[in-house]
Tab-separated table of C-alpha atoms in Angstrom:
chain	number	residue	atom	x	y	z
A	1	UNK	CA	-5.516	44.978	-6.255
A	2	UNK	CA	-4.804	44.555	-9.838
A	3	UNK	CA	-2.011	42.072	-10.508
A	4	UNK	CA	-0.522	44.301	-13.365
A	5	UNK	CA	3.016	44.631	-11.488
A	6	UNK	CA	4.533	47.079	-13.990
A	7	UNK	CA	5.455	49.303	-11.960
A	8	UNK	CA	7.793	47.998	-9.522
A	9	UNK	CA	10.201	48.035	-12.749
A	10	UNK	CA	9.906	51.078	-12.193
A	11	UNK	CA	11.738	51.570	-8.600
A	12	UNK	CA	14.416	54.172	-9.078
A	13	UNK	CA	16.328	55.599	-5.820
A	14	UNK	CA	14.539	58.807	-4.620
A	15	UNK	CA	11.101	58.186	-5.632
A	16	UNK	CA	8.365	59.128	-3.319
A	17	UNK	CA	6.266	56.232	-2.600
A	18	UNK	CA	2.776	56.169	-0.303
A	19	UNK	CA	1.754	52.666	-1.167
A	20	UNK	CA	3.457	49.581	-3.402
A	21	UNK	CA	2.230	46.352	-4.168
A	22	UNK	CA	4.812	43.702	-5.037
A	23	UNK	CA	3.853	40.267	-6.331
A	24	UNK	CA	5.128	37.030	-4.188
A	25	UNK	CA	5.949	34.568	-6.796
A	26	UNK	CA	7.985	31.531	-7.804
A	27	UNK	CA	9.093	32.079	-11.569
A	28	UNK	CA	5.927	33.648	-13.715
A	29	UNK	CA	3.525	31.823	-11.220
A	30	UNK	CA	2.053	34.607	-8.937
A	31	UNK	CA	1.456	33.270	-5.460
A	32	UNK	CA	-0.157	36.557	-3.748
A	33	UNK	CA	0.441	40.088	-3.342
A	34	UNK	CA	2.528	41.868	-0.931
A	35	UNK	CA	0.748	45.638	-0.412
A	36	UNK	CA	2.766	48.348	1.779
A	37	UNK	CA	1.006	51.599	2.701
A	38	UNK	CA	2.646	54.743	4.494
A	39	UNK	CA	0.621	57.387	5.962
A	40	UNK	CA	3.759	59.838	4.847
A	41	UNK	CA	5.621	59.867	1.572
A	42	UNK	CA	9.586	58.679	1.940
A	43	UNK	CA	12.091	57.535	-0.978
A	44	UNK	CA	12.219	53.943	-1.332
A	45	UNK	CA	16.086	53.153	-1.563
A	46	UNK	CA	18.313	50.355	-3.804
A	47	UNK	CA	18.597	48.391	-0.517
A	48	UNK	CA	14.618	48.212	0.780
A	49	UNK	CA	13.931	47.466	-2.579
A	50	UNK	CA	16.158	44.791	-2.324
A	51	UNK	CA	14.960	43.631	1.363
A	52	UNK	CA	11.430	43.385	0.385
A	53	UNK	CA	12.119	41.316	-2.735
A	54	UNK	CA	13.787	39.032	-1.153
A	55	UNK	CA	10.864	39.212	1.591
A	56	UNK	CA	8.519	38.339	-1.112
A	57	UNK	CA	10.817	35.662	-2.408
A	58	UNK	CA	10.865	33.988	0.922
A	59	UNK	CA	6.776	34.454	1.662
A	60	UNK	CA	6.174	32.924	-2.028
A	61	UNK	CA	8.770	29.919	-1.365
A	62	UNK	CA	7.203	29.292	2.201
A	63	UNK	CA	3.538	29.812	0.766
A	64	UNK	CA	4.715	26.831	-2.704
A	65	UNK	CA	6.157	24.216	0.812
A	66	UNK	CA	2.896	25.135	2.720
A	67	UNK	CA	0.867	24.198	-0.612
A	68	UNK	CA	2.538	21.081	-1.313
A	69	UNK	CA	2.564	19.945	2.175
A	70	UNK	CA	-1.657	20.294	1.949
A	71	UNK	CA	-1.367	18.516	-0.867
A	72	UNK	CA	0.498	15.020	0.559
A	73	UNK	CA	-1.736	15.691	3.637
A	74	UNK	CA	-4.979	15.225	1.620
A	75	UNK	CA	-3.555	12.883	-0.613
A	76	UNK	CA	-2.456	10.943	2.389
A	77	UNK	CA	-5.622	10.868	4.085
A	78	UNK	CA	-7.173	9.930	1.023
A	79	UNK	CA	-4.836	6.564	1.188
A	80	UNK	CA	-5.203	6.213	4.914
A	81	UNK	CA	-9.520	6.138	4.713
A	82	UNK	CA	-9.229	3.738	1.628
A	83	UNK	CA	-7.312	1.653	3.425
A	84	UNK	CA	-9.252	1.155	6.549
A	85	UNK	CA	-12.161	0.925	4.617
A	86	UNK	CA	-10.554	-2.372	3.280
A	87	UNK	CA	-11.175	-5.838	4.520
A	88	UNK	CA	-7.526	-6.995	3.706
A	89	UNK	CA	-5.361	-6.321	6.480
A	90	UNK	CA	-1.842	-3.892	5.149
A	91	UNK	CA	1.446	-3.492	6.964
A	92	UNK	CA	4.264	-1.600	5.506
A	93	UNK	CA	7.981	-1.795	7.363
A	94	UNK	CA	10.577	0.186	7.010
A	95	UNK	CA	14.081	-1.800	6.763
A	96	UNK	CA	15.235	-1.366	10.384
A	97	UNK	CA	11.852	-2.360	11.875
A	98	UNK	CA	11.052	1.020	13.621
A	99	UNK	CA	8.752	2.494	11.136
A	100	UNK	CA	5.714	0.727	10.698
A	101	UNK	CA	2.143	1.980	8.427
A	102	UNK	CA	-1.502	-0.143	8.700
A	103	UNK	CA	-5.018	-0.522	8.566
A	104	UNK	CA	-8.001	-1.406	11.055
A	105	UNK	CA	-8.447	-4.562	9.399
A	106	UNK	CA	-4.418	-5.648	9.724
A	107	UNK	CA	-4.925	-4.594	14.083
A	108	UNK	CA	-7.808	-7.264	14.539
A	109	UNK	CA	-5.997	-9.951	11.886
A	110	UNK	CA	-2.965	-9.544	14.336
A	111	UNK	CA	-5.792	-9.107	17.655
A	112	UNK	CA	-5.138	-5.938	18.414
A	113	UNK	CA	-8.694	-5.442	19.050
A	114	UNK	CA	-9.726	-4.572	22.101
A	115	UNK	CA	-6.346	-4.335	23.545
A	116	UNK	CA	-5.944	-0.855	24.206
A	117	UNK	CA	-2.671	-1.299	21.883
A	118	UNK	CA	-2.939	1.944	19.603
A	119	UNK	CA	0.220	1.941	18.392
A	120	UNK	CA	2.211	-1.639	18.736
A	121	UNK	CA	5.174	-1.773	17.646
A	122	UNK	CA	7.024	-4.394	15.077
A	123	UNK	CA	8.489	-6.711	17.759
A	124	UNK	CA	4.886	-6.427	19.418
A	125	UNK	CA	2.685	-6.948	16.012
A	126	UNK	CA	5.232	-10.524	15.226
A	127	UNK	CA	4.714	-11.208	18.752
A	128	UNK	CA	1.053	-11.256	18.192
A	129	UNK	CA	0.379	-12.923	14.993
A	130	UNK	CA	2.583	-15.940	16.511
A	131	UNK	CA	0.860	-16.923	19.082
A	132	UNK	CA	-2.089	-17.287	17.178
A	133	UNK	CA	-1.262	-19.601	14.746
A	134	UNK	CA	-1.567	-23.295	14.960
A	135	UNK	CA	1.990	-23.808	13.323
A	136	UNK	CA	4.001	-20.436	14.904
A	137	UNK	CA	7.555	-22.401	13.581
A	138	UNK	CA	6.249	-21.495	9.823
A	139	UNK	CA	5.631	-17.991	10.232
A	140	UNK	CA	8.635	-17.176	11.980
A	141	UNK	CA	10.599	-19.099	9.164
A	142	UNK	CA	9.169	-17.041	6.910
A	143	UNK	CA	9.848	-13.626	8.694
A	144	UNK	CA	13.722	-14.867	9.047
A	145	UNK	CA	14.159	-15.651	5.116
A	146	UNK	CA	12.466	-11.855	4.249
A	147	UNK	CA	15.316	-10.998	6.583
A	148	UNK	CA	17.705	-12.851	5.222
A	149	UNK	CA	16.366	-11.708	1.931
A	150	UNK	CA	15.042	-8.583	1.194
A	151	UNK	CA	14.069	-8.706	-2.280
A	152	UNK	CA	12.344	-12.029	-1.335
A	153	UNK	CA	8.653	-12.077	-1.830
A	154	UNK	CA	6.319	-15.079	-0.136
A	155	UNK	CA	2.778	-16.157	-0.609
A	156	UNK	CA	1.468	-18.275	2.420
A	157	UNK	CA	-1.209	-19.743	3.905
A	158	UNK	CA	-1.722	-19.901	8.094
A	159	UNK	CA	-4.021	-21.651	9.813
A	160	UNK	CA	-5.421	-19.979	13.298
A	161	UNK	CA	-6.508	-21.285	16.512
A	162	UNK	CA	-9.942	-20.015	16.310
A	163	UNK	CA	-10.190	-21.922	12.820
A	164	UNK	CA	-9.692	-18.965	10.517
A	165	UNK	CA	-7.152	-19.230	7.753
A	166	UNK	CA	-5.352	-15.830	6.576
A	167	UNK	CA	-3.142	-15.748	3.233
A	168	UNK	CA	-0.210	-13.862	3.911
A	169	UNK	CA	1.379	-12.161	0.889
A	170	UNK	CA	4.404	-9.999	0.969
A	171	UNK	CA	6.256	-8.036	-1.221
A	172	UNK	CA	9.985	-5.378	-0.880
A	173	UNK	CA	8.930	-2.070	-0.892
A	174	UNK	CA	10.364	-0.202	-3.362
A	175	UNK	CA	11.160	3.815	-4.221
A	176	UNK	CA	12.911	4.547	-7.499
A	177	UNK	CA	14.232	0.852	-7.620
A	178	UNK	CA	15.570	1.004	-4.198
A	179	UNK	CA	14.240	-1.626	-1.475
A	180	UNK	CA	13.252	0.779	1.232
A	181	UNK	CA	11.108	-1.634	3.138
A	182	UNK	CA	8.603	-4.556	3.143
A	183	UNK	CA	4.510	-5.021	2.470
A	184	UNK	CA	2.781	-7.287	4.266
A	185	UNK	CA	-0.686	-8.023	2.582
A	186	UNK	CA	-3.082	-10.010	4.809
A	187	UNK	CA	-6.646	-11.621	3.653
A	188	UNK	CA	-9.148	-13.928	5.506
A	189	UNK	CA	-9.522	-17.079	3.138
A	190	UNK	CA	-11.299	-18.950	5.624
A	191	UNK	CA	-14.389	-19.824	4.135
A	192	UNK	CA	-12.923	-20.774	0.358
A	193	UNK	CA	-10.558	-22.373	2.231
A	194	UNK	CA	-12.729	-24.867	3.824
A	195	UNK	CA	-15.168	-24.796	0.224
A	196	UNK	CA	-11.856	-25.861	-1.296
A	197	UNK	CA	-10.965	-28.494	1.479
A	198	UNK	CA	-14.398	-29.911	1.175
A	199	UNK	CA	-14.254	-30.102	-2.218
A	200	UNK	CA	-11.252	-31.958	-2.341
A	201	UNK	CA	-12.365	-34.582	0.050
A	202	UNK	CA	-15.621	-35.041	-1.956
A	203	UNK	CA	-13.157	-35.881	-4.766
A	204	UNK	CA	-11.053	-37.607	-3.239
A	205	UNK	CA	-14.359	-40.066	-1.192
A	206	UNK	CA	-15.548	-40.103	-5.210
A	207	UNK	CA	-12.184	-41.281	-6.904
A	208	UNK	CA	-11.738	-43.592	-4.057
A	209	UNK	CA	-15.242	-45.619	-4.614
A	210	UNK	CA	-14.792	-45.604	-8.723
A	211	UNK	CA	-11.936	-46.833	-8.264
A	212	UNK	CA	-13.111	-50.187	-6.366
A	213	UNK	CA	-16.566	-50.646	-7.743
A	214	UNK	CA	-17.393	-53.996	-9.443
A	215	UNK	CA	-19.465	-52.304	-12.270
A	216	UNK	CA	-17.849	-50.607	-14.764
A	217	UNK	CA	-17.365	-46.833	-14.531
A	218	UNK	CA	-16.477	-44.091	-17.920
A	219	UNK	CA	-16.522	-40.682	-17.764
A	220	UNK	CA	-16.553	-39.462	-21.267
A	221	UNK	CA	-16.850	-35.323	-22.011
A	222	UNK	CA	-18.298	-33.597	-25.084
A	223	UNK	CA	-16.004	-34.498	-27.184
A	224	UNK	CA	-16.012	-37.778	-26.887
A	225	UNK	CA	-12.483	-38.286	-25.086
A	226	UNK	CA	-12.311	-40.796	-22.132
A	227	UNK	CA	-11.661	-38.979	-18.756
A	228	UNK	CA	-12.096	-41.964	-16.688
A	229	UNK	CA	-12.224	-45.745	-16.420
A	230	UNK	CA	-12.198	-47.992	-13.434
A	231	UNK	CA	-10.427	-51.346	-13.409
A	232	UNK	CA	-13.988	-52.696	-13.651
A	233	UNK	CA	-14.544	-51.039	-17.168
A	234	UNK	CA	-11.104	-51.964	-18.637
A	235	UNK	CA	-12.087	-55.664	-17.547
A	236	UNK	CA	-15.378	-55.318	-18.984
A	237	UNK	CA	-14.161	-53.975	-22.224
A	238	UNK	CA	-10.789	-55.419	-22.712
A	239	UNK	CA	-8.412	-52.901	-22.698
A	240	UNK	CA	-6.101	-51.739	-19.753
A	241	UNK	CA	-7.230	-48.277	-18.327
A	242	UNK	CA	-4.236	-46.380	-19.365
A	243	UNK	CA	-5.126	-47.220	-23.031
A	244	UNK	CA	-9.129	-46.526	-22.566
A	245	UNK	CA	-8.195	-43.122	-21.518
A	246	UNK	CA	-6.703	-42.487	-25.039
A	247	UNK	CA	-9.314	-43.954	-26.914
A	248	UNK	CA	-12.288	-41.734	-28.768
């Protein structure tokens, strides 16, 4: 059917109608057409003209909720499949604790997996994380200051008993500048952890033997600046080590 709708301005009481399309629309956005057919002519009257506008009105307004509702749908499974396609584990909690939103990845961080558990709940998922870490005391101190605090946001480190380390970051949840809830942002640091532990321990095994060596020991970089100097070298050379470490 053509959507050239002049003549419906052109209902007057008496006319004999055997078909009438009438557009379903919100404003000048056509949504569909609404086509009646009658085997037998009859005069279309003030008040069915009125009933089937405001039949179209309602089919158009339904048809606009049914459209946006398709639209948060997709746009929500859009958000839910790059989530779980993530390796960082996500939690979002509503402010009374009985709404709660996450990932794949947030279930096994928490050791869901496996459990049957499809659905835990947020007494069930704090319950969980505890008794996995080595220091349980720390996380729940945490959890009671975001209580305390809502606007409070935390970045922390827990160790597990399996020997994984997750970094716990989380944030208030906010919808136009309301807090409306809380993010919980989990991410398996494990291995940099332990690079960075290493590390430090390397360093610290290096600092310890320059430090007590009975040669003399400088570290000098490009530009010519002193770095380092044992006790040794400011012997050897004459100067305390706090002033060879401002020479050039």
């Amino acid at each position: 059917s053509s959507l050239d709708f002049r003549r419906d301005h052109q209902w007057l009481d008496g006319h004999n109608v055997r078909s009438l399309s009438v557009p379903v629309q919100i404003g000048t956005a056509v949504q569909g057409v609404m086509e009646f057919f009658s085997t037998e002519t009859s005069p279309l009257h003030r008040e069915w003209q009125d009933l089937i506008q405001a039949l179209a009105s309602q089919i158009a307004q339904f048809l606009e909720r049914r459209r946006s509702e398709d639209e948060r749908a997709r746009i929500l499974s859009i958000l839910n499949s790059t989530l779980d396609s993530s390796t960082d584990g996500f939690l979002v909690v509503s402010l009374d604790r009985t709404s709660l939103t996450y990932n794949r990845a947030f279930l096994r961080m928490a050791g869901f997996t496996g459990k049957g558990v499809c659905k835990p709940s947020y007494q069930e998922v704090r319950e969980a994380i505890a008794t996995q870490l080595v220091r349980p005391d720390e996380f729940a101190a945490v959890m009671q200051a975001c209580m305390e605090q809502p606007d409070l946001s935390v970045s922390s480190n827990f160790e597990i008993k399996d020997g994984r380390v997750i970094a716990f970051d989380t944030h208030p949840q906010r919808s136009d500048g309301k807090i409306i809830g809380r993010v919980w942002i989990g991410r398996d640091i494990t291995e940099p952890f332990h690079a960075r532990a290493a590390l430090l321990e390397s360093e610290e095994r290096y600092r310890v033997v320059a430090e007590t060596a009975s040669d003399g020991i400088v570290t000098i970089n490009a530009a010519g600046q002193i770095l380092f100097a044992n006790d040794a070298a400011g012997r050897i050379f004459g100067y305390p080590v706090e002033e060879m470490t401002s020479l050039s």
